Protein backbone atom coordinates (compact mmCIF):
# COMPACT_ATOMS: atom_id res chain seq x y z
CA UNK A 1 0.00 0.00 0.00
CA UNK A 2 1.55 3.29 -1.08
CA UNK A 3 -0.85 5.83 0.33
CA UNK A 4 0.13 9.48 0.19
CA UNK A 5 -0.75 12.10 2.81
CA UNK A 6 -3.31 13.69 0.50
CA UNK A 7 -4.89 10.36 -0.41
CA UNK A 8 -5.24 9.54 3.30
CA UNK A 9 -6.73 12.94 4.12
CA UNK A 10 -9.10 12.80 1.16
CA UNK A 11 -10.19 9.32 2.21
CA UNK A 12 -11.22 10.35 5.72
CA UNK A 13 -12.61 13.80 4.86
CA UNK A 14 -16.16 12.76 3.85
CA UNK A 15 -16.57 10.88 7.16
CA UNK A 16 -15.56 13.80 9.39
CA UNK A 17 -17.11 17.10 10.38
CA UNK A 18 -15.22 20.18 9.20
CA UNK A 19 -13.72 20.89 12.65
CA UNK A 20 -12.62 17.28 13.01
CA UNK A 21 -11.03 17.32 9.57
CA UNK A 22 -9.13 20.50 10.41
CA UNK A 23 -7.99 18.85 13.66
CA UNK A 24 -6.82 15.86 11.61
CA UNK A 25 -4.69 18.03 9.32
CA UNK A 26 -3.10 19.71 12.36
CA UNK A 27 -2.41 16.31 13.98
CA UNK A 28 -0.69 15.18 10.76
CA UNK A 29 1.53 18.30 10.76
CA UNK A 30 2.25 17.91 14.47
CA UNK A 31 3.11 14.23 14.01
CA UNK A 32 5.61 15.09 11.25
CA UNK A 33 7.26 17.64 13.52
CA UNK A 34 7.53 15.12 16.39
CA UNK A 35 8.78 12.37 14.07
CA UNK A 36 11.55 14.65 12.82
CA UNK A 37 12.44 15.61 16.40
CA UNK A 38 12.48 12.09 17.83
CA UNK A 39 13.70 10.11 14.84
CA UNK A 40 10.59 8.17 13.88
CA UNK A 41 9.40 7.25 10.39
CA UNK A 42 8.00 10.57 9.16
CA UNK A 43 5.78 9.10 6.46
CA UNK A 44 4.23 6.56 8.83
CA UNK A 45 3.64 9.19 11.49
CA UNK A 46 1.94 11.45 8.95
CA UNK A 47 -0.26 8.66 7.58
CA UNK A 48 -1.28 7.31 10.99
CA UNK A 49 -2.18 10.83 12.09
CA UNK A 50 -4.14 11.53 8.90
CA UNK A 51 -6.18 8.36 9.48
CA UNK A 52 -6.41 8.35 13.30
CA UNK A 53 -9.98 9.68 13.74
CA UNK A 54 -11.47 7.97 10.69
CA UNK A 55 -14.15 6.15 12.73
CA UNK A 56 -14.97 9.07 15.05
CA UNK A 57 -18.52 9.47 13.71
CA UNK A 58 -19.31 5.90 12.72
CA UNK A 59 -22.66 4.68 14.09
CA UNK A 60 -22.33 3.10 17.53
CA UNK A 61 -24.14 -0.08 16.49
CA UNK A 62 -21.69 -0.56 13.61
CA UNK A 63 -18.70 -0.12 15.92
CA UNK A 64 -20.27 -2.43 18.49
CA UNK A 65 -20.67 -5.10 15.80
CA UNK A 66 -16.97 -4.84 14.93
CA UNK A 67 -15.99 -5.25 18.56
CA UNK A 68 -18.24 -8.29 18.96
CA UNK A 69 -17.18 -9.95 15.70
CA UNK A 70 -13.45 -9.30 15.27
CA UNK A 71 -11.37 -11.49 17.57
CA UNK A 72 -8.55 -8.94 17.58
CA UNK A 73 -10.66 -6.37 19.44
CA UNK A 74 -10.86 -6.64 23.24
CA UNK A 75 -14.45 -7.22 24.32
CA UNK A 76 -13.99 -5.12 27.44
CA UNK A 77 -14.17 -2.02 25.23
CA UNK A 78 -17.95 -2.51 25.42
CA UNK A 79 -17.82 -1.96 29.20
CA UNK A 80 -16.24 1.49 28.74
CA UNK A 81 -17.26 4.75 27.12
CA UNK A 82 -17.95 4.53 23.38
CA UNK A 83 -15.55 7.46 22.90
CA UNK A 84 -12.79 4.84 23.19
CA UNK A 85 -14.02 2.68 20.31
CA UNK A 86 -13.12 4.80 17.29
CA UNK A 87 -9.36 4.08 17.43
CA UNK A 88 -9.37 0.28 17.63
CA UNK A 89 -12.37 -0.08 15.32
CA UNK A 90 -11.11 2.54 12.87
CA UNK A 91 -7.81 0.71 12.33
CA UNK A 92 -9.65 -2.48 11.38
CA UNK A 93 -12.17 -0.69 9.17
CA UNK A 94 -9.27 0.89 7.27
CA UNK A 95 -7.63 -2.49 6.91
CA UNK A 96 -10.73 -3.83 5.20
CA UNK A 97 -11.58 -0.73 3.18
CA UNK A 98 -8.23 0.51 1.89
CA UNK A 99 -5.94 -2.43 2.59
CA UNK A 100 -4.14 -0.75 5.46
CA UNK A 101 -1.87 -3.53 6.69
CA UNK A 102 1.13 -1.76 8.21
CA UNK A 103 1.18 -3.05 11.81
CA UNK A 104 2.96 0.06 13.10
CA UNK A 105 0.43 2.45 11.59
CA UNK A 106 -2.48 0.26 12.71
CA UNK A 107 -1.14 0.14 16.26
CA UNK A 108 -0.77 3.92 16.42
CA UNK A 109 -4.36 4.41 15.25
CA UNK A 110 -5.66 1.74 17.62
CA UNK A 111 -4.16 3.17 20.79
CA UNK A 112 -4.33 6.89 20.00
CA UNK A 113 -7.02 7.64 22.61
CA UNK A 114 -5.93 5.48 25.56
CA UNK A 115 -2.31 4.59 24.99
CA UNK A 116 -1.22 1.08 26.01
CA UNK A 117 1.45 -0.68 28.03
CA UNK A 118 4.34 -0.90 25.59
CA UNK A 119 3.94 1.98 23.18
CA UNK A 120 6.26 2.25 20.18
CA UNK A 121 7.78 5.59 19.22
CA UNK A 122 5.14 5.87 16.50
CA UNK A 123 2.32 5.13 18.99
CA UNK A 124 3.62 7.86 21.28
CA UNK A 125 3.98 10.38 18.48
CA UNK A 126 0.41 9.99 17.26
CA UNK A 127 -0.94 9.97 20.83
CA UNK A 128 0.99 13.13 21.70
CA UNK A 129 0.31 14.93 18.40
CA UNK A 130 -3.42 14.37 18.99
CA UNK A 131 -3.06 15.90 22.46
CA UNK A 132 -0.88 18.94 21.69
CA UNK A 133 -1.91 19.98 18.15
CA UNK A 134 -2.28 23.79 18.09
CA UNK A 135 -6.10 23.70 18.21
CA UNK A 136 -6.17 22.04 21.66
CA UNK A 137 -6.64 24.11 24.78
CA UNK A 138 -6.91 21.60 27.62
CA UNK A 139 -5.71 22.88 31.01
CA UNK A 140 -2.01 22.07 31.19
CA UNK A 141 -1.50 21.55 27.47
CA UNK A 142 1.19 24.25 27.25
CA UNK A 143 3.35 22.41 29.78
CA UNK A 144 2.97 19.26 27.72
CA UNK A 145 3.95 21.22 24.58
CA UNK A 146 7.06 22.47 26.38
CA UNK A 147 7.97 18.98 27.52
CA UNK A 148 7.42 17.69 23.96
CA UNK A 149 10.37 19.83 22.84
CA UNK A 150 12.76 17.57 24.73
CA UNK A 151 11.20 14.30 25.93
CA UNK A 152 8.63 12.18 24.12
CA UNK A 153 8.17 9.85 27.11
CA UNK A 154 7.77 12.58 29.69
CA UNK A 155 5.39 14.55 27.49
CA UNK A 156 3.23 11.45 26.97
CA UNK A 157 3.27 10.72 30.70
CA UNK A 158 2.09 14.27 31.42
CA UNK A 159 -0.72 14.00 28.87
CA UNK A 160 -1.80 10.67 30.35
CA UNK A 161 -1.72 12.09 33.85
CA UNK A 162 -3.85 15.07 32.80
CA UNK A 163 -6.37 12.76 31.12
CA UNK A 164 -6.56 10.40 34.10
CA UNK A 165 -6.98 13.28 36.57
CA UNK A 166 -9.62 14.88 34.34
CA UNK A 167 -11.61 11.65 33.99
CA UNK A 168 -11.46 10.95 37.72
CA UNK A 169 -12.51 14.52 38.54
CA UNK A 170 -15.63 13.92 36.42
CA UNK A 171 -16.19 10.50 38.03
CA UNK A 172 -15.78 8.84 34.66
CA UNK A 173 -14.26 5.41 34.16
CA UNK A 174 -10.65 5.07 33.06
CA UNK A 175 -9.82 2.32 30.59
CA UNK A 176 -7.06 0.06 32.01
CA UNK A 177 -4.72 0.65 29.03
CA UNK A 178 -4.59 4.32 30.02
CA UNK A 179 -3.18 3.31 33.43
CA UNK A 180 -0.86 0.76 31.80
CA UNK A 181 0.52 3.44 29.48
CA UNK A 182 1.02 5.84 32.37
CA UNK A 183 2.67 3.26 34.67
CA UNK A 184 4.99 2.13 31.90
CA UNK A 185 6.28 5.67 31.29
CA UNK A 186 6.75 6.66 34.92
O1 LIG B 1 -10.77 11.86 19.03
P1 LIG B 1 -10.22 13.11 19.66
O2 LIG B 1 -11.30 13.98 20.24
O3 LIG B 1 -9.30 13.87 18.75
O4 LIG B 1 -9.30 12.68 20.91
P2 LIG B 1 -9.23 11.25 21.64
O5 LIG B 1 -9.27 10.15 20.65
O6 LIG B 1 -8.04 11.33 22.53
O7 LIG B 1 -10.56 11.18 22.51
C1 LIG B 1 -10.66 12.02 23.61
C2 LIG B 1 -11.80 11.62 24.49
O8 LIG B 1 -11.62 10.32 25.03
C3 LIG B 1 -11.86 12.57 25.66
O9 LIG B 1 -13.22 12.97 25.83
C4 LIG B 1 -11.39 11.80 26.84
C5 LIG B 1 -11.73 10.41 26.44
N1 LIG B 1 -10.86 9.42 27.05
C6 LIG B 1 -9.54 9.27 26.89
N2 LIG B 1 -9.07 8.24 27.62
C7 LIG B 1 -10.14 7.73 28.25
C8 LIG B 1 -11.26 8.50 27.89
N3 LIG B 1 -12.49 8.25 28.34
C9 LIG B 1 -12.61 7.25 29.20
N4 LIG B 1 -13.83 7.02 29.69
N5 LIG B 1 -11.57 6.46 29.61
C10 LIG B 1 -10.31 6.64 29.16
O10 LIG B 1 -9.38 5.93 29.55
FE1 LIG C 1 -9.55 10.26 18.48
FE1 LIG D 1 -7.98 13.20 17.26
XYZ file of C-alpha atoms and ligand atoms in Angstrom:
215
model
C 0.000 0.000 0.000
C 1.552 3.294 -1.081
C -0.853 5.829 0.329
C 0.129 9.484 0.189
C -0.748 12.098 2.806
C -3.315 13.689 0.499
C -4.887 10.363 -0.412
C -5.244 9.537 3.298
C -6.730 12.944 4.122
C -9.098 12.796 1.158
C -10.194 9.318 2.207
C -11.223 10.348 5.721
C -12.605 13.802 4.855
C -16.164 12.764 3.855
C -16.569 10.884 7.159
C -15.557 13.799 9.388
C -17.112 17.098 10.379
C -15.218 20.179 9.202
C -13.723 20.893 12.653
C -12.620 17.282 13.012
C -11.033 17.323 9.570
C -9.130 20.502 10.410
C -7.990 18.853 13.660
C -6.821 15.862 11.615
C -4.687 18.033 9.320
C -3.104 19.708 12.359
C -2.406 16.311 13.978
C -0.686 15.182 10.762
C 1.532 18.296 10.762
C 2.249 17.912 14.472
C 3.107 14.228 14.008
C 5.606 15.088 11.254
C 7.260 17.640 13.523
C 7.526 15.124 16.390
C 8.783 12.372 14.073
C 11.549 14.655 12.819
C 12.439 15.606 16.399
C 12.482 12.093 17.834
C 13.699 10.115 14.842
C 10.589 8.173 13.881
C 9.403 7.249 10.391
C 7.999 10.568 9.157
C 5.780 9.097 6.463
C 4.226 6.555 8.829
C 3.636 9.189 11.488
C 1.938 11.450 8.951
C -0.264 8.661 7.575
C -1.279 7.305 10.988
C -2.176 10.831 12.089
C -4.141 11.532 8.898
C -6.181 8.364 9.483
C -6.409 8.353 13.300
C -9.982 9.677 13.737
C -11.469 7.972 10.689
C -14.150 6.148 12.726
C -14.965 9.072 15.048
C -18.518 9.468 13.710
C -19.315 5.899 12.718
C -22.659 4.680 14.092
C -22.334 3.098 17.534
C -24.137 -0.083 16.486
C -21.693 -0.558 13.610
C -18.697 -0.119 15.922
C -20.267 -2.435 18.488
C -20.672 -5.104 15.798
C -16.968 -4.839 14.928
C -15.992 -5.250 18.561
C -18.240 -8.294 18.962
C -17.185 -9.947 15.705
C -13.446 -9.302 15.270
C -11.373 -11.486 17.574
C -8.554 -8.940 17.581
C -10.662 -6.369 19.442
C -10.857 -6.642 23.243
C -14.454 -7.224 24.315
C -13.988 -5.123 27.445
C -14.173 -2.021 25.234
C -17.949 -2.515 25.423
C -17.822 -1.957 29.200
C -16.235 1.490 28.743
C -17.259 4.746 27.120
C -17.951 4.527 23.383
C -15.549 7.462 22.895
C -12.790 4.844 23.189
C -14.015 2.685 20.311
C -13.116 4.797 17.285
C -9.365 4.079 17.431
C -9.373 0.277 17.629
C -12.373 -0.083 15.321
C -11.108 2.544 12.865
C -7.811 0.712 12.326
C -9.648 -2.484 11.378
C -12.169 -0.691 9.172
C -9.271 0.889 7.274
C -7.631 -2.493 6.910
C -10.729 -3.834 5.198
C -11.580 -0.732 3.183
C -8.233 0.511 1.893
C -5.943 -2.428 2.590
C -4.136 -0.752 5.462
C -1.865 -3.529 6.694
C 1.128 -1.760 8.209
C 1.176 -3.047 11.814
C 2.960 0.063 13.101
C 0.429 2.449 11.587
C -2.480 0.263 12.710
C -1.137 0.140 16.262
C -0.769 3.922 16.423
C -4.361 4.409 15.245
C -5.665 1.738 17.619
C -4.160 3.170 20.790
C -4.329 6.888 20.003
C -7.018 7.637 22.612
C -5.927 5.485 25.557
C -2.307 4.593 24.988
C -1.217 1.083 26.006
C 1.453 -0.684 28.034
C 4.345 -0.896 25.590
C 3.937 1.979 23.183
C 6.258 2.253 20.179
C 7.780 5.593 19.219
C 5.143 5.873 16.497
C 2.319 5.129 18.990
C 3.623 7.864 21.276
C 3.982 10.381 18.480
C 0.410 9.992 17.262
C -0.939 9.967 20.827
C 0.995 13.128 21.700
C 0.306 14.926 18.400
C -3.423 14.368 18.992
C -3.064 15.897 22.458
C -0.884 18.941 21.693
C -1.908 19.984 18.153
C -2.277 23.792 18.087
C -6.096 23.701 18.215
C -6.166 22.044 21.664
C -6.644 24.111 24.778
C -6.914 21.595 27.622
C -5.714 22.884 31.012
C -2.012 22.069 31.191
C -1.499 21.548 27.467
C 1.186 24.252 27.246
C 3.347 22.413 29.777
C 2.974 19.257 27.721
C 3.947 21.217 24.577
C 7.064 22.467 26.380
C 7.973 18.981 27.516
C 7.424 17.689 23.960
C 10.366 19.830 22.844
C 12.758 17.570 24.734
C 11.200 14.297 25.927
C 8.632 12.180 24.121
C 8.170 9.855 27.107
C 7.773 12.579 29.685
C 5.387 14.548 27.487
C 3.229 11.454 26.967
C 3.269 10.716 30.703
C 2.087 14.274 31.423
C -0.721 14.003 28.867
C -1.804 10.666 30.351
C -1.716 12.088 33.848
C -3.853 15.067 32.805
C -6.373 12.765 31.120
C -6.565 10.403 34.103
C -6.980 13.275 36.568
C -9.622 14.878 34.343
C -11.609 11.653 33.987
C -11.460 10.951 37.719
C -12.513 14.518 38.541
C -15.635 13.922 36.420
C -16.186 10.503 38.030
C -15.781 8.844 34.658
C -14.259 5.414 34.164
C -10.649 5.069 33.062
C -9.817 2.318 30.588
C -7.060 0.064 32.006
C -4.725 0.654 29.029
C -4.593 4.321 30.019
C -3.182 3.310 33.425
C -0.857 0.761 31.800
C 0.525 3.438 29.482
C 1.016 5.840 32.373
C 2.672 3.262 34.667
C 4.992 2.132 31.898
C 6.277 5.671 31.287
C 6.746 6.661 34.920
O -10.767 11.855 19.027
P -10.217 13.110 19.662
O -11.303 13.977 20.243
O -9.303 13.874 18.752
O -9.298 12.684 20.906
P -9.234 11.255 21.637
O -9.269 10.152 20.645
O -8.042 11.330 22.531
O -10.564 11.182 22.512
C -10.661 12.021 23.607
C -11.800 11.618 24.490
O -11.623 10.324 25.034
C -11.861 12.575 25.656
O -13.219 12.971 25.828
C -11.387 11.800 26.840
C -11.727 10.407 26.442
N -10.857 9.420 27.048
C -9.540 9.271 26.885
N -9.073 8.239 27.616
C -10.136 7.728 28.253
C -11.265 8.496 27.888
N -12.488 8.248 28.343
C -12.613 7.254 29.201
N -13.833 7.022 29.686
N -11.568 6.462 29.613
C -10.311 6.644 29.165
O -9.380 5.928 29.554
Fe -9.550 10.258 18.483
Fe -7.977 13.197 17.260
